[in-house]
Coordinates of C-alpha atoms in Angstrom, one line a residue:
M1 CA -2.4 -6.4 2.0
G2 CA -2.5 -7.0 -1.6
N3 CA -3.9 -10.2 -0.5
S4 CA -5.1 -9.2 2.9
C5 CA -7.3 -6.1 2.9
A6 CA -6.1 -3.7 5.6
C7 CA -2.4 -3.9 5.8
M8 CA -2.0 -2.3 9.2
S9 CA -5.5 -1.6 10.5
Q10 CA -4.5 -1.3 14.2
P11 CA -3.2 2.0 15.6
G12 CA 0.4 2.7 16.3
K13 CA 2.9 5.5 16.5
A14 CA 3.7 7.7 13.6
S15 CA 6.4 6.5 11.3
A16 CA 9.8 8.1 10.5
S17 CA 8.4 10.1 7.6
T18 CA 6.0 12.0 9.9
P19 CA 6.7 15.7 10.0
S20 CA 8.5 16.7 13.1
N21 CA 6.0 19.3 14.2
T22 CA 3.2 16.8 14.6
E23 CA 1.8 14.7 17.4
S24 CA 0.3 11.2 17.3
T25 CA -3.4 11.0 18.1
P26 CA -5.2 8.7 20.5
N27 CA -6.2 5.4 19.0
T28 CA -9.5 6.5 17.6
I29 CA -10.3 3.9 15.1
G30 CA -8.7 1.2 17.2
E31 CA -10.9 2.1 20.1
C32 CA -14.0 1.9 17.8
S33 CA -13.0 -1.6 16.6
N34 CA -12.2 -3.0 20.0
S35 CA -15.7 -4.3 20.3
M36 CA -15.0 -6.7 17.5
S37 CA -12.7 -9.7 18.0
V38 CA -9.8 -10.2 15.7
E39 CA -11.6 -13.0 14.0
E40 CA -14.7 -10.8 13.4
Q41 CA -12.5 -8.1 11.9
I42 CA -10.8 -10.5 9.6
E43 CA -14.1 -11.9 8.4
R44 CA -15.3 -8.4 7.7
S45 CA -12.2 -7.6 5.8
K46 CA -12.6 -10.5 3.3
V47 CA -14.7 -8.3 1.0
H48 CA -11.5 -6.3 0.2
W49 CA -9.2 -9.3 -0.4
S50 CA -7.6 -9.2 -3.9
T51 CA -7.2 -12.0 -6.5
L52 CA -4.0 -13.6 -7.7
A53 CA -3.4 -14.5 -11.3
D54 CA -1.8 -17.7 -10.3
Q55 CA -3.6 -19.3 -7.4
S56 CA -0.8 -21.9 -7.1
S57 CA 1.3 -19.2 -5.5
I58 CA -0.9 -19.3 -2.4
S59 CA -1.6 -23.0 -2.3
L60 CA -0.2 -24.4 0.9
G61 CA 2.1 -27.4 0.6
D62 CA 3.7 -29.8 3.1
E63 CA 5.0 -27.6 6.0
G64 CA 8.1 -29.6 6.5
K65 CA 9.1 -29.5 2.8
A66 CA 8.3 -25.7 2.7
E67 CA 10.5 -25.1 5.8
E68 CA 13.5 -26.9 4.3
S69 CA 13.0 -25.4 0.9
N70 CA 12.5 -21.9 2.2
K71 CA 15.8 -22.1 4.2
Q72 CA 17.7 -23.0 1.0
E73 CA 16.0 -20.3 -1.0
F74 CA 16.6 -17.7 1.6
M75 CA 20.3 -18.5 1.8
E76 CA 20.5 -18.0 -2.0
L77 CA 18.7 -14.7 -1.7
Q78 CA 21.2 -13.5 1.0
R79 CA 24.1 -14.3 -1.4
H80 CA 22.8 -12.0 -4.1
P81 CA 25.6 -9.5 -4.9
T82 CA 23.3 -6.5 -5.1
W83 CA 20.3 -6.8 -2.8
G84 CA 21.3 -9.7 -0.5
G85 CA 21.3 -7.3 2.4
F86 CA 17.5 -7.0 2.2
F87 CA 17.1 -10.6 3.4
R88 CA 18.0 -11.1 7.1
T89 CA 17.1 -13.2 10.1
F90 CA 16.8 -12.4 13.8
N91 CA 17.4 -14.0 17.2
G92 CA 20.5 -15.9 16.1
E93 CA 18.3 -18.6 14.7
D94 CA 20.8 -20.0 12.3
E95 CA 24.6 -19.5 12.2
N96 CA 24.6 -19.8 8.4
L97 CA 22.2 -16.9 8.0
Y98 CA 23.0 -13.2 8.5
D99 CA 21.4 -11.9 11.7
N100 CA 20.1 -8.3 12.5
G101 CA 19.1 -8.5 16.1
E102 CA 16.3 -9.7 18.3
L103 CA 12.7 -10.0 17.2
V104 CA 9.6 -10.6 19.4
V105 CA 6.5 -11.6 17.5
G106 CA 3.4 -10.2 19.2
E107 CA -0.3 -10.7 18.7
K108 CA -2.0 -11.3 15.3
F109 CA -4.3 -8.5 14.3
A110 CA -5.2 -9.1 10.6
E111 CA -5.2 -11.7 7.9
G112 CA -5.5 -12.1 4.2
G113 CA -5.4 -14.8 1.5
Q114 CA -1.6 -15.1 1.6
A115 CA -0.4 -13.7 4.9
E116 CA -1.2 -12.8 8.5
L117 CA -0.1 -9.6 10.3
F118 CA 1.4 -9.5 13.7
H119 CA 2.7 -6.8 16.0
A120 CA 6.4 -7.0 16.4
K121 CA 9.2 -5.6 18.7
V122 CA 12.7 -5.3 17.2
T123 CA 16.0 -4.8 19.1
W124 CA 18.7 -4.1 16.5
W125 CA 22.3 -5.2 17.2
N126 CA 23.4 -1.7 16.3
P127 CA 22.5 0.6 19.3
K128 CA 22.4 3.6 16.9
D129 CA 19.5 2.0 15.0
N130 CA 17.6 1.5 18.2
E131 CA 18.1 5.1 19.2
M132 CA 17.0 6.4 15.7
F133 CA 13.8 4.3 15.6
E134 CA 12.9 5.3 19.2
R135 CA 13.5 8.9 18.5
K136 CA 11.3 8.8 15.4
G137 CA 8.6 6.8 17.2
V138 CA 8.8 3.9 14.7
E139 CA 7.0 0.7 15.6
F140 CA 7.0 -2.5 13.5
V141 CA 4.6 -5.2 12.2
L142 CA 5.3 -8.5 10.5
K143 CA 3.5 -9.6 7.4
V144 CA 4.0 -13.4 7.7
F145 CA 3.2 -15.7 4.8
K146 CA 1.1 -18.7 5.8
K147 CA 2.6 -22.0 6.8
G148 CA 3.4 -24.2 3.9
T149 CA 3.9 -21.2 1.5
F150 CA 7.0 -21.8 -0.6
L151 CA 9.5 -18.9 -0.9
R152 CA 10.4 -20.1 -4.4
S153 CA 6.9 -19.1 -5.5
L154 CA 6.8 -15.9 -3.5
K155 CA 10.1 -14.5 -4.8
S156 CA 8.6 -14.4 -8.4
Q157 CA 6.1 -11.8 -7.0
L158 CA 8.8 -9.5 -5.6
P159 CA 9.2 -6.4 -7.8
N160 CA 12.9 -5.6 -8.5
G161 CA 12.1 -1.9 -7.7
L162 CA 11.5 -2.8 -4.1
L163 CA 14.9 -4.5 -3.8
Q164 CA 16.7 -1.8 -5.7
F165 CA 15.3 0.8 -3.4
H166 CA 16.6 -1.0 -0.4
V167 CA 20.1 -0.8 -1.9
E168 CA 19.7 2.9 -2.5
D169 CA 18.3 3.4 1.0
M170 CA 21.3 1.6 2.6
E171 CA 23.7 3.7 0.6
K172 CA 21.9 6.9 1.7
V173 CA 22.1 5.8 5.4
K174 CA 25.9 5.1 5.1
S175 CA 26.5 8.5 3.5
P176 CA 28.3 11.1 5.8
T177 CA 25.6 13.6 4.7
P178 CA 22.4 11.6 4.2
K179 CA 19.6 13.5 2.5
V180 CA 16.3 13.4 4.4
T181 CA 13.4 12.5 2.0
P182 CA 9.7 12.2 2.6
R183 CA 8.0 8.8 2.3
Y184 CA 4.8 8.4 0.4
F185 CA 4.8 4.7 0.7
C186 CA 4.9 2.1 3.5
H187 CA 8.5 1.3 4.4
V188 CA 9.4 -2.4 4.0
H189 CA 12.6 -2.8 6.0
R190 CA 13.5 -6.4 5.5
G191 CA 12.5 -9.8 4.1
I192 CA 13.1 -12.2 6.9
L193 CA 13.0 -15.9 7.6
L194 CA 11.4 -17.1 10.9
K195 CA 12.6 -20.0 12.9
N196 CA 9.8 -22.2 11.6
G197 CA 10.7 -21.5 8.0
Q198 CA 8.0 -19.0 7.3
F199 CA 8.9 -15.9 5.2
A200 CA 7.9 -12.5 6.4
F201 CA 8.3 -8.8 5.7
L202 CA 9.3 -6.5 8.5
M203 CA 7.4 -3.2 8.0
E204 CA 6.7 0.1 9.7
K205 CA 3.4 0.3 11.5
E206 CA 0.9 3.1 10.8
H207 CA -2.2 4.2 12.6
F208 CA -4.8 2.5 10.4
D209 CA -5.9 2.0 6.8
L210 CA -7.8 4.6 4.7
R211 CA -10.9 2.4 4.2
S212 CA -11.4 2.1 8.0
L213 CA -11.1 5.9 8.3
I214 CA -13.6 6.4 5.5
E215 CA -16.1 4.0 7.1
R216 CA -15.7 5.7 10.5
N217 CA -16.3 9.1 9.0
M218 CA -19.2 8.0 6.9
G219 CA -20.8 6.7 10.1
L220 CA -20.5 10.2 11.6
R221 CA -22.2 12.0 8.7
S222 CA -25.4 13.9 9.4
D223 CA -26.6 14.0 5.8
G224 CA -26.0 12.4 2.4
D225 CA -24.8 15.5 0.5
C226 CA -21.1 15.2 1.3
G227 CA -18.3 12.7 1.4
P228 CA -16.3 11.4 4.3
F229 CA -13.9 14.3 4.4
S230 CA -13.8 18.1 4.0
K231 CA -12.9 19.4 0.6
E232 CA -9.5 20.4 1.8
D233 CA -8.7 17.1 3.6
G234 CA -9.9 15.0 0.6
E235 CA -7.7 16.9 -1.9
V236 CA -4.6 16.5 0.2
M237 CA -5.3 12.8 0.5
M238 CA -5.6 12.5 -3.2
Y239 CA -2.3 14.3 -3.6
D240 CA -0.5 12.1 -1.1
I241 CA -1.7 8.9 -2.7
A242 CA -0.6 10.3 -6.1
L243 CA 2.8 11.0 -4.7
G244 CA 3.0 7.4 -3.6
V245 CA 2.0 6.1 -7.0
E246 CA 4.6 8.4 -8.6
W247 CA 7.3 6.8 -6.3
L248 CA 6.2 3.3 -7.3
H249 CA 6.1 4.1 -11.0
N250 CA 9.5 5.8 -10.8
H251 CA 10.9 2.6 -9.3
D252 CA 9.3 0.4 -12.0
I253 CA 6.7 -1.0 -9.6
I254 CA 3.1 -1.5 -10.8
H255 CA 0.9 -1.7 -7.8
R256 CA -1.8 -3.7 -9.4
D257 CA -4.2 -3.5 -6.4
L258 CA -4.6 0.2 -5.5
K259 CA -7.6 0.9 -3.2
A260 CA -8.3 2.7 0.0
S261 CA -7.7 -0.5 2.1
N262 CA -4.2 -0.6 0.7
V263 CA -3.5 3.0 1.7
L264 CA -2.3 3.6 5.3
V265 CA -2.9 6.7 7.3
R266 CA -1.2 8.6 10.1
E267 CA -3.5 10.8 12.1
F268 CA -2.4 13.9 13.9
K269 CA -4.1 16.3 16.4
S270 CA -3.9 20.0 16.5
T271 CA -1.7 20.2 13.3
W272 CA -2.3 20.3 9.6
P273 CA -2.8 18.2 7.6
K274 CA -4.8 16.0 9.9
W275 CA -4.1 12.9 8.0
I276 CA -1.1 11.8 5.9
C277 CA -1.6 8.9 3.5
V278 CA 1.1 6.4 2.3
V279 CA 0.6 3.7 -0.4
A280 CA 1.1 0.2 0.9
D281 CA 1.0 -3.5 -0.1
Y282 CA 3.2 -3.3 -3.2
E283 CA 5.9 -5.6 -2.0
C284 CA 4.4 -8.7 -3.6
S285 CA 2.6 -7.0 -6.5
I286 CA 3.6 -9.3 -9.4
G287 CA 0.9 -11.9 -9.8
V288 CA -1.9 -9.8 -8.2
V289 CA -4.8 -9.0 -10.5
G290 CA -6.5 -6.5 -8.2
T291 CA -9.9 -6.3 -6.6
N292 CA -13.4 -6.3 -8.2
F293 CA -14.2 -3.0 -10.0
F294 CA -10.9 -1.3 -9.0
R295 CA -9.6 -3.2 -12.0
A296 CA -9.4 -1.5 -15.3
P297 CA -11.6 -2.8 -18.2
E298 CA -8.6 -4.4 -19.9
I299 CA -7.9 -6.4 -16.8
L300 CA -11.5 -7.4 -16.3
Q301 CA -11.5 -8.6 -19.9
A302 CA -8.3 -10.6 -19.4
C303 CA -9.9 -12.1 -16.3
N304 CA -13.0 -13.0 -18.2
D305 CA -10.9 -14.7 -20.9
K306 CA -8.7 -16.4 -18.2
M307 CA -5.7 -14.9 -20.0
T308 CA -4.2 -12.8 -17.2
N309 CA -0.9 -14.8 -17.3
Q310 CA -0.8 -14.6 -21.1
R311 CA -1.5 -10.8 -21.2
P312 CA 1.0 -9.2 -18.7
E313 CA 0.8 -5.9 -20.7
V314 CA -2.6 -5.1 -19.2
F315 CA -1.0 -4.7 -15.8
S316 CA 0.4 -1.2 -16.7
R317 CA 0.9 2.2 -15.2
A318 CA -2.3 3.1 -16.9
A319 CA -4.2 0.4 -15.1
D320 CA -2.8 1.8 -11.8
I321 CA -4.2 5.2 -12.9
Y322 CA -7.6 3.7 -13.4
A323 CA -7.5 2.2 -9.8
Y324 CA -6.2 5.6 -8.6
G325 CA -9.4 7.1 -9.9
M326 CA -11.5 4.5 -8.1
T327 CA -9.5 5.2 -4.9
C328 CA -10.2 8.9 -5.2
Y329 CA -13.8 8.1 -5.7
E330 CA -13.7 6.4 -2.3
V331 CA -12.1 9.5 -0.8
L332 CA -14.5 11.9 -2.3
V333 CA -17.7 9.9 -2.1
G334 CA -17.0 7.3 0.7
K335 CA -18.4 4.4 -1.3
L336 CA -16.9 1.4 -3.0
P337 CA -17.3 1.3 -6.8
F338 CA -20.9 0.4 -7.7
E339 CA -21.9 -0.6 -4.1
D340 CA -25.2 1.3 -4.6
H341 CA -25.8 0.3 -8.2
P342 CA -29.1 -1.5 -8.8
H343 CA -27.2 -4.5 -10.2
H344 CA -24.4 -4.6 -7.6
N345 CA -25.1 -8.2 -6.9
K346 CA -24.9 -9.2 -10.5
M347 CA -21.1 -9.2 -11.0
S348 CA -21.1 -10.6 -14.6
L349 CA -23.7 -8.1 -15.8
L350 CA -21.7 -5.2 -14.2
K351 CA -18.4 -6.4 -15.7
D352 CA -20.0 -6.6 -19.1
H353 CA -21.3 -3.0 -18.8
V354 CA -17.9 -1.7 -17.5
I355 CA -16.0 -3.5 -20.3
N356 CA -18.3 -2.9 -23.3
H357 CA -20.5 0.0 -22.4
D358 CA -18.2 2.3 -20.4
L359 CA -20.2 2.0 -17.2
R360 CA -18.5 4.0 -14.4
P361 CA -19.6 5.0 -10.9
K362 CA -21.9 7.9 -10.7
I363 CA -20.1 10.9 -9.2
P364 CA -22.4 13.1 -7.0
E365 CA -23.0 16.8 -7.9
Y366 CA -21.2 18.0 -4.7
V367 CA -17.9 16.9 -6.1
E368 CA -16.3 19.8 -7.9
V369 CA -16.2 19.8 -11.7
W370 CA -12.4 19.6 -12.0
A371 CA -12.4 16.6 -9.7
R372 CA -15.1 14.9 -11.6
N373 CA -13.2 15.5 -14.8
L374 CA -10.1 14.0 -13.2
L375 CA -11.9 10.8 -12.2
N376 CA -13.5 10.5 -15.6
G377 CA -10.0 11.0 -17.2
C378 CA -8.6 8.2 -15.1
W379 CA -11.5 5.9 -16.1
Q380 CA -11.1 6.2 -19.9
R381 CA -11.5 2.9 -21.7
D382 CA -8.4 3.4 -23.7
P383 CA -5.4 3.2 -21.4
R384 CA -3.5 5.6 -23.6
A385 CA -6.1 8.3 -23.0
R386 CA -5.6 8.2 -19.2
P387 CA -3.4 10.9 -17.6
S388 CA 0.0 10.0 -16.3
I389 CA 0.6 10.3 -12.6
G390 CA 2.7 13.5 -13.2
E391 CA -0.2 15.1 -15.1
I392 CA -2.5 14.1 -12.2
L393 CA -0.2 15.9 -9.7
D394 CA -0.3 19.0 -11.9
I395 CA -4.1 18.9 -12.0
L396 CA -4.3 18.7 -8.3
S397 CA -1.8 21.5 -7.7
T398 CA -3.5 23.7 -10.3
N399 CA -7.0 23.3 -8.8
S400 CA -6.5 22.9 -5.1
A401 CA -5.2 25.6 -2.7
S402 CA -4.8 22.9 0.0
V403 CA -2.5 20.9 -2.3
R404 CA -0.4 24.0 -3.1
R405 CA -0.1 24.6 0.6
R406 CA 1.0 21.0 1.1
E407 CA 3.5 21.4 -1.7
E408 CA 5.0 24.5 -0.1
F409 CA 5.4 22.7 3.3
Q410 CA 7.2 19.8 1.5
K411 CA 9.5 22.2 -0.3
K412 CA 10.5 24.0 2.9
K413 CA 11.1 20.8 4.7
Y414 CA 12.8 18.6 2.0
G415 CA 13.8 21.0 -0.7
E416 CA 12.5 21.8 -4.2
N417 CA 13.1 18.3 -5.4
F418 CA 10.9 16.5 -2.8
R419 CA 9.0 14.5 -5.4
F420 CA 10.1 11.3 -7.1
V421 CA 9.6 12.7 -10.6
S422 CA 8.6 9.9 -12.9
K423 CA 10.9 8.9 -15.7
H424 CA 8.0 7.5 -17.6
E425 CA 6.2 10.8 -18.3

C-alpha cells in the first residue's frame, strides 16, 4: 500500500483483466512465505512503508468519536451528485446508507502505516454481478484503515481521478454495448463503511506484489551477472508498468509512491507473457511523499526543508517518471536503490549526494545500452528533462521485440486504441 508495502502479497485468482487464454498458476510465492507468520511478514515489509506529508492524517483518535464522525462523513459522500455511487455499505448495516450486498471479512494478511489488508468474500445483491465475477475468477480484498482514523482526514487524500473513473466505469457497464478494455491498474471497486465505523476500500485481489517476485527470483539466481528476469520478461514488465502510469496520468492522478512493492502481479503457466503487472496503491495518493530513494531529488530537498506541504508542485508527473526509473531498476537489477552502496546506512549523506551531486544507482553492464539510457533519462535532476510516459512507451516499443509482440496482442484483443493515451504529452 502507499502506506503499507505489499498491497496484496498473498496469492489469489486472476482478475477480470486477465487475458482469456491464460490459466492461474499454483500459489508459488504464497507457498514460499507460509513458513513465516503474518506478523513476521508484516515486520519484514516495514522497510517498504512510505512516508506521509502530514502525519496527522494517520494519527489515531478516539475510536468512538471516529465512528460517529465517519458515519456522518460517509453519508455526505454518498449524497455527492456525481460520484456518490462509489461509496456503499454491505450487510444492511444501516438503513440510512446505500447497501450493495453481503460482505464477509476474512483473515488479515498484511499491514501498513495507515491500513490493514484482509481477505474478503462478496455476495452482490444483483445476481448478474455474482455471475460475472465468478466467471472472470475475481476475488476481493479489503484495505481497512485503522481504528480511530477519521474519514474527514482520509477524504482529502482521495484523487478526484479515482472517483471520476468510477463514474465512467459505471456508465460503461450500463451501456448496451460496453467496450471491453484492459486494466493496467488495480481495480478499486468501492469505498465502504464497516459496521464499526472503519473506512475501507474493496479491491480486486492479485497473486502477489512485484517486490516479492523479485526477491524470490533473486534467491534462485545461480550467478551475479543477471537480474531477476529474462530480458524479454523484464521488458514486458517495464511496459505494463508504464501503461499503468499512463492511465494514472491521463486521469490526473499522481502516484507519488511508485515502486515494485506497489505493483501487483498475475502469474500464468504455459502461456505468454508469464507475468502481467498492474500499478496499485494510488487510491489515497494525495499526502504521500514516497519512499526513500524512489523519491526524486526535488522531493528529497522538500523533505529536508520540511516544506512538502508548502511545495505541492514537486509532486508531479515528472516525479512519477523518476520513481518509474527506480522501479525499472528493481526489475532489471533486482536491487533496491543504493542497497549495495558503501554508504547505504548513511541516509543524510546519500540524500545530499543525490540532491547536489547527481548520485544515481550504478547500472550493471549486462543491462542493454538503450535501457541504461532510459533509466538515466528518468533520473535527470531537472524534471523538465525527464521523458514523458508516452515517450517512454515509444522507447520501449522501438527497442524491444517482446514489447512489440505484447502490443500486437493487445491490439488484437482490445483494438488499436487499447492505450489510455495521455492528454499531458
